[in-house]
Short mmCIF file of C-alpha atoms in Angstrom, two decimals:
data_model
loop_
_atom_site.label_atom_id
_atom_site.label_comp_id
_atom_site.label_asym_id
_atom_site.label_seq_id
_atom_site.Cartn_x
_atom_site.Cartn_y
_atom_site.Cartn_z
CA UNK A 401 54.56 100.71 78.54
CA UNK A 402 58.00 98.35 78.46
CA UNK A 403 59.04 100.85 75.48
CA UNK A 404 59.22 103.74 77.47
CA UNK A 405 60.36 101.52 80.55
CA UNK A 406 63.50 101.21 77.98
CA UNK A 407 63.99 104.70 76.84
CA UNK A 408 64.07 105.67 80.40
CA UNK A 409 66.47 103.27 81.40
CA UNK A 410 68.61 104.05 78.23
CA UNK A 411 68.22 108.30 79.21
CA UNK A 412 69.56 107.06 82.60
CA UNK A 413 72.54 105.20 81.62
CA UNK A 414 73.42 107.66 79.45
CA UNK A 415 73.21 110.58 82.17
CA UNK A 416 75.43 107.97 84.38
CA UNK A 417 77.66 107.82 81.89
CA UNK A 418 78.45 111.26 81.39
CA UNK A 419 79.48 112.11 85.21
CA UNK A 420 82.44 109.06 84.57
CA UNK A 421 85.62 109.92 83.34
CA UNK A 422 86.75 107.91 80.22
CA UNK A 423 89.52 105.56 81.15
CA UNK A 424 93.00 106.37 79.02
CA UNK A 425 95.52 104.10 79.45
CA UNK A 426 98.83 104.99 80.81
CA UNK A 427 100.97 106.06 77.67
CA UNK A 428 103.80 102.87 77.25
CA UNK A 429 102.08 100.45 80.32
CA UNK A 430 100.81 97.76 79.04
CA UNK A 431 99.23 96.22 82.45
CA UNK A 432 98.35 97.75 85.72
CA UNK A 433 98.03 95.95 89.01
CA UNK A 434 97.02 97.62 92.17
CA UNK A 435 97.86 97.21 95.59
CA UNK A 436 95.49 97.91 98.31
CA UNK A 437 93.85 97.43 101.79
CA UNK A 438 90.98 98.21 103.71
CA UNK A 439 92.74 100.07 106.31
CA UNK A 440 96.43 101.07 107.18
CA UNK A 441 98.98 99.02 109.04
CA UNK A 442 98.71 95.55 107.34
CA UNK A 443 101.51 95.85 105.18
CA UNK A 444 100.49 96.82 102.05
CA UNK A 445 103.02 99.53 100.42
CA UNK A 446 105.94 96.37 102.16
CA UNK A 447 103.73 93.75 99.89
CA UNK A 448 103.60 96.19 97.09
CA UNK A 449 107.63 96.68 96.61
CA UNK A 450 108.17 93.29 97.09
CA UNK A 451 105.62 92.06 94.60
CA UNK A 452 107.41 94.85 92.06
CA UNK A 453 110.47 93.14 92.76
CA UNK A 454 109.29 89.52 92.31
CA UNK A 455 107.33 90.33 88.87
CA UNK A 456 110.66 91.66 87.58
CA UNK A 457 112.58 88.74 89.12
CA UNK A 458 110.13 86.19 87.84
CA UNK A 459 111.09 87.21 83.96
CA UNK A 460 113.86 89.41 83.47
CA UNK A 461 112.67 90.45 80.30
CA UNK A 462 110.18 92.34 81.31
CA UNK A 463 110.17 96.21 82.59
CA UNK A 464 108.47 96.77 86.04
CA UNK A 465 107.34 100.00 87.09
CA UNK A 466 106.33 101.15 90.97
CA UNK A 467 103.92 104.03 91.58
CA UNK A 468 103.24 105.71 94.92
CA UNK A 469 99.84 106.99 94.91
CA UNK A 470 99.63 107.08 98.76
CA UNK A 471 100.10 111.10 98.62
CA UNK A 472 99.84 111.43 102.08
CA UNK A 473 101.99 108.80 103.34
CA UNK A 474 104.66 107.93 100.61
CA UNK A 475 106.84 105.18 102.22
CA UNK A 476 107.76 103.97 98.32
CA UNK A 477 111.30 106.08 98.72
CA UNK A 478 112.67 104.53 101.47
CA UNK A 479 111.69 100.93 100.85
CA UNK A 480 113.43 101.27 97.55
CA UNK A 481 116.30 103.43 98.86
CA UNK A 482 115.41 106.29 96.64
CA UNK A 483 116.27 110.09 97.10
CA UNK A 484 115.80 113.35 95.27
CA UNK A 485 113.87 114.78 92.84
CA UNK A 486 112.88 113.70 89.31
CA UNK A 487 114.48 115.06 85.76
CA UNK A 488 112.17 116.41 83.46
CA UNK A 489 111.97 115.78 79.73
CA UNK A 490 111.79 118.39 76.90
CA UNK A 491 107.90 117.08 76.89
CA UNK A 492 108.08 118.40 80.33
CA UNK A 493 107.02 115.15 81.65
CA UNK A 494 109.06 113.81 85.27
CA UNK A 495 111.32 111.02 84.95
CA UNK A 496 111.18 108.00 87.41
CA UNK A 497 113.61 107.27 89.65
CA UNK A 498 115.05 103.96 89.21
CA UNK A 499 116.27 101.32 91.59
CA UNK A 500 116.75 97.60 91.72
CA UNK A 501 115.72 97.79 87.43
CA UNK A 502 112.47 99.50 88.85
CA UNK A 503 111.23 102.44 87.65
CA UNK A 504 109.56 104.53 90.76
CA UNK A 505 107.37 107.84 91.37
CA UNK A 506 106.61 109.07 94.41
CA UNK A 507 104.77 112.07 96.36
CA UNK A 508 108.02 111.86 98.54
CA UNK A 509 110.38 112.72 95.58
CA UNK A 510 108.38 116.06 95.18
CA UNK A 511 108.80 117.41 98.89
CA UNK A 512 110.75 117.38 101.67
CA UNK A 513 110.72 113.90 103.68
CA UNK A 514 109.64 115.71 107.18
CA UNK A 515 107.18 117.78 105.45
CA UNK A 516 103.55 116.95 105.15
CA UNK A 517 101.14 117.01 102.74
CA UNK A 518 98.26 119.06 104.07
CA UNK A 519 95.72 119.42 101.46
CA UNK A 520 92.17 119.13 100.88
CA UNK A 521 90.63 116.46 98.30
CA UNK A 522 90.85 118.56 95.31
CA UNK A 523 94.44 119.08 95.61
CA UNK A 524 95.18 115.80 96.51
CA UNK A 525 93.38 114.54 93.44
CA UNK A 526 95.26 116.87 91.41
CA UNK A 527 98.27 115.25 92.30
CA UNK A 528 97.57 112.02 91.62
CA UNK A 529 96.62 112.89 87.86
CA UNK A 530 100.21 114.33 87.66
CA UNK A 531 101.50 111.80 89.02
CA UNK A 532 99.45 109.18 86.51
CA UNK A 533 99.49 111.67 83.95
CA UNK A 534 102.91 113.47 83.78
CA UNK A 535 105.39 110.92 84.02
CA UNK A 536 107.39 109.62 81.59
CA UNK A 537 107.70 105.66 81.78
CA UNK A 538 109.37 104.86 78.64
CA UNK A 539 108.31 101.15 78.13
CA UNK A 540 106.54 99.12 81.17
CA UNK A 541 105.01 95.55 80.71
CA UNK A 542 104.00 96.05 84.06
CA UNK A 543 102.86 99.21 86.57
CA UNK A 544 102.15 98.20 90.06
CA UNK A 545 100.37 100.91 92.11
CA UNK A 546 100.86 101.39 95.83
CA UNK A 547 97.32 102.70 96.92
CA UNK A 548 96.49 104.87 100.29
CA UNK A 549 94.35 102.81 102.80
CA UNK A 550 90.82 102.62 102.45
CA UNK A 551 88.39 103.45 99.31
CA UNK A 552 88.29 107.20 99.63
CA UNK A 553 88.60 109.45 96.24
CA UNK A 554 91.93 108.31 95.18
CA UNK A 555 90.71 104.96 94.79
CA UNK A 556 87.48 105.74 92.78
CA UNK A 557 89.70 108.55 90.77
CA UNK A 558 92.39 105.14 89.88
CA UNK A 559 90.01 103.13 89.51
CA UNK A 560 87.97 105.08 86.98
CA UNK A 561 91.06 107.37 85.13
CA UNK A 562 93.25 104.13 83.88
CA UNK A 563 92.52 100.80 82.79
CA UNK A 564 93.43 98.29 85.15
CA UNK A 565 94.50 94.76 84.87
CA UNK A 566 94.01 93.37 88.46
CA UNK A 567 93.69 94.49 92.09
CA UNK A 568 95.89 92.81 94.67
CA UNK A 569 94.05 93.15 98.91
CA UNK A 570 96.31 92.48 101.22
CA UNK A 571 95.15 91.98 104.72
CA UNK A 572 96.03 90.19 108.38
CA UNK A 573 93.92 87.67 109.96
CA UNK A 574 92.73 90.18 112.42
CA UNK A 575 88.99 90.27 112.54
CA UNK A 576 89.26 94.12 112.29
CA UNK A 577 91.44 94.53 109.31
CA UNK A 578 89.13 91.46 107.44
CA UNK A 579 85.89 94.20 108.11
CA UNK A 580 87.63 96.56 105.60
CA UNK A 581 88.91 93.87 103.28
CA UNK A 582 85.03 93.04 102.63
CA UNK A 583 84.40 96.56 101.99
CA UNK A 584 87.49 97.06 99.04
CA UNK A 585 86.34 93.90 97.60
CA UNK A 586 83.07 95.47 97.42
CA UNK A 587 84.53 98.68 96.04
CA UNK A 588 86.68 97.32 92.91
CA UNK A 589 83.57 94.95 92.11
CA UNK A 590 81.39 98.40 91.45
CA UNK A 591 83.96 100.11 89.45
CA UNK A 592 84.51 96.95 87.29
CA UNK A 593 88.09 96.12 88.48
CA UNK A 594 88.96 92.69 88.96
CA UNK A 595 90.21 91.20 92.07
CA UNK A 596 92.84 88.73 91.48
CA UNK A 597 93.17 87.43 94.80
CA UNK A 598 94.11 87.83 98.37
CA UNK A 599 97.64 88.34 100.56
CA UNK A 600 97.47 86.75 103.95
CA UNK A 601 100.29 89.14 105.49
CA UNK A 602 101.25 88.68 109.09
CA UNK A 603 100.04 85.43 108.90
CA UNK A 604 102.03 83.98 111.42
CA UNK A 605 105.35 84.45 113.73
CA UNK A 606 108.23 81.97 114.11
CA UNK A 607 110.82 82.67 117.16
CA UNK A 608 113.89 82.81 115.93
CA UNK A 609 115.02 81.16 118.91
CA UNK A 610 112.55 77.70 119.90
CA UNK A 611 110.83 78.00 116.00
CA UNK A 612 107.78 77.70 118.05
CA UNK A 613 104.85 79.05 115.23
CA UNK A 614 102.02 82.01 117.09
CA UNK A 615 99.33 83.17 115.09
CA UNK A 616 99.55 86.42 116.43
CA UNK A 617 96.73 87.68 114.76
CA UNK A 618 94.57 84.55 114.34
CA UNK A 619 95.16 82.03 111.99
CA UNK A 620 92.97 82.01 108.32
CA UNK A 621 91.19 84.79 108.49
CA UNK A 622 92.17 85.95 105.27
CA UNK A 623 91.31 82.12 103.91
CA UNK A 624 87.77 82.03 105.17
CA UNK A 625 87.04 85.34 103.86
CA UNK A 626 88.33 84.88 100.80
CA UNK A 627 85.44 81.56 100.91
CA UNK A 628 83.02 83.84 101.69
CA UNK A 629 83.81 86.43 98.63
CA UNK A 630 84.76 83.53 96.20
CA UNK A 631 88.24 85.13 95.98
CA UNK A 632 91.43 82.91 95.61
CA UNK A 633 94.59 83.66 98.16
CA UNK A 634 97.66 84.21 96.53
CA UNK A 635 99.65 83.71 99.30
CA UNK A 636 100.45 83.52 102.81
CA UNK A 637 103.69 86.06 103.94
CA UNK A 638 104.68 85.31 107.74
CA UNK A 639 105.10 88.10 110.34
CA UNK A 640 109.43 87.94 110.58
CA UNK A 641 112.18 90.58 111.68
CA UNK A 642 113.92 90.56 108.12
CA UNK A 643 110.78 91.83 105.94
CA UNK A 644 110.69 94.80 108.16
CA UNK A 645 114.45 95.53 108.57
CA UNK A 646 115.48 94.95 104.71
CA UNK A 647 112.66 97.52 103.47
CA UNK A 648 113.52 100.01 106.37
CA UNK A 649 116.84 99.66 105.39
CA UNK A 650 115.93 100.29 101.05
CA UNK A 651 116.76 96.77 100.64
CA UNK A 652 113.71 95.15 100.29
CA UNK A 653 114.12 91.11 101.13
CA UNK A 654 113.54 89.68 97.38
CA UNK A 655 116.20 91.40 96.34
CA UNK A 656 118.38 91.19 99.62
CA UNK A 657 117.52 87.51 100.78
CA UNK A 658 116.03 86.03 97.24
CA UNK A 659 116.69 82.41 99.34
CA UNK A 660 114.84 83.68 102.42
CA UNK A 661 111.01 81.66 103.21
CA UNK A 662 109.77 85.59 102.95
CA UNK A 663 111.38 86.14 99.54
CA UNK A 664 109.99 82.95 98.14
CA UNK A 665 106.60 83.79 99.59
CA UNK A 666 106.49 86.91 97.29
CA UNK A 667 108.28 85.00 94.25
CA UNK A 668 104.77 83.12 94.68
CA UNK A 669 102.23 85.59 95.06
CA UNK A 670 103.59 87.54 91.82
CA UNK A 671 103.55 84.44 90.20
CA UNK A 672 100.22 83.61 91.10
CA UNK A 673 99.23 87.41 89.91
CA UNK A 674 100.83 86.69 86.73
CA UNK A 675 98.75 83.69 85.92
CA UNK A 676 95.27 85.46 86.56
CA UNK A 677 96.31 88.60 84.60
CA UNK A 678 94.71 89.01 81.19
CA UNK A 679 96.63 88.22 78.19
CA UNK A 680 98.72 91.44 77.61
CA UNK A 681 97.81 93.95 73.89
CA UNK A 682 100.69 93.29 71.79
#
């Protein structure tokens, strides 16, 4: 009969329920927005800094915070010129570090830079509950999260621990990296976190010397498969020598070269984030 039809489907849902964590907000972050990727290489932790950067550059007024939940590939120090490890408070929670008015925590502040991080799952998850859980952000309008590659167990964990405002993909045209893409997309849509859009990155190479444009890894791919997803693009970022050398350097290029065609590209994109986020609690 449909009545027991229901009270199975209700038993189910309520078994389903059970195995998901309850999301708990961040204690003093108001918004989340997370940065990912399909796979490594495109860019992502570089788009992540700058977009930090640009949010807090768009409106002084508001506080910006950066976390590094790539725990086996922390890059977040040295883009933001970072070192050391944090303070802790008499709550015995860690203290960001804090560069360019951005508060930042990082698996890289906790161990040595040379050494790695060779754990299995449940450790790694472990860590990145401290890491959401133990850290002392004072006052943030904004949290932007650096995530690892892919949409392994730190995503899901993320995903389903905190409340989250948006999700930022960033991609290259390649045909390879756009496989991937498809797949996060896919992944944020079954945990109930909305996409806010697309980054183009790479999208295309200028020589410094003729200006003559190459799309060295194809032109629009990002576009046409943000068609096919009905995602918008919130920008394109071009493929150029000073993006790389100011965030090797821990000068990352919107705060370096704000009047740069790269630093303007990110200006846009966090602007463009900023109009599809919900309207923030009070």
């Amino acid at each position: 009969s449909s009545s027991r039809d229901e009270a199975l489907r209700d038993k189910r849902s309520r078994i389903m329920s059970r195995g998901l964590p309850k999301q708990k907000p961040i204690e003093g972050v108001k918004q989340v927005v997370v940065v990912a990727s399909g796979k490594g290489g495109v860019g992502k932790s570089t788009t992540a800094v700058n977009i930090a950067l640009a949010l807090a550059a768009n409106d002084s007024t508001k506080e910006v915070g950066l976390l590094d939940a790539d725990i086996y590939g922390p890059s977040i120090p040295k883009m933001m010129n970072l070192k050391g490890n944090p303070e802790l408070t008499p709550k015995n929670l860690m203290r960001p570090l804090k560069n360019y008015g951005i508060a930042c925590m990082s698996m890289g502040f906790l161990i040595e830079e040379t050494s790695p991080v060779v754990w299995r799952g449940l450790m790694v998850m472990s860590a990145v509950e401290k890491l959401l859980r133990q850290v002392d952000w004072g006052q943030l309008d904004y949290l932007v999260i650096d995530m690892p590659p892919g949409t392994g167990d730190v995503q899901l964990s993320v995903s389903q621990n905190i409340p989250i405002a948006g999700a930022v993909i960033v991609s290259t045209p390649q045909d390879v990296a756009l496989l991937d893409v498809h797949k996060g997309a896919e992944m944020f849509r079954k945990v109930h976190v909305p996409v806010l859009g697309l980054v183009q990155n790479m999208s295309v190479f200028q020589c410094p010397k003729c200006k003559h444009e190459t799309h060295i890894f194809g032109a629009d791919g990002v576009r046409d498969l943000a068609k096919t997803l009905g995602l918008d693009i919130l920008g394109d970022v071009p493929l150029h020598i000073n993006i790389r050398e100011t965030c090797d350097s821990g000068q990352p290029v919107v705060i370096s070269q704000p009047q740069s065609d790269a630093a303007k590209a990110y200006l846009k994109i966090a602007m463009e984030i900023l109009r599809r986020l919900p309207v923030p609690p009070a």
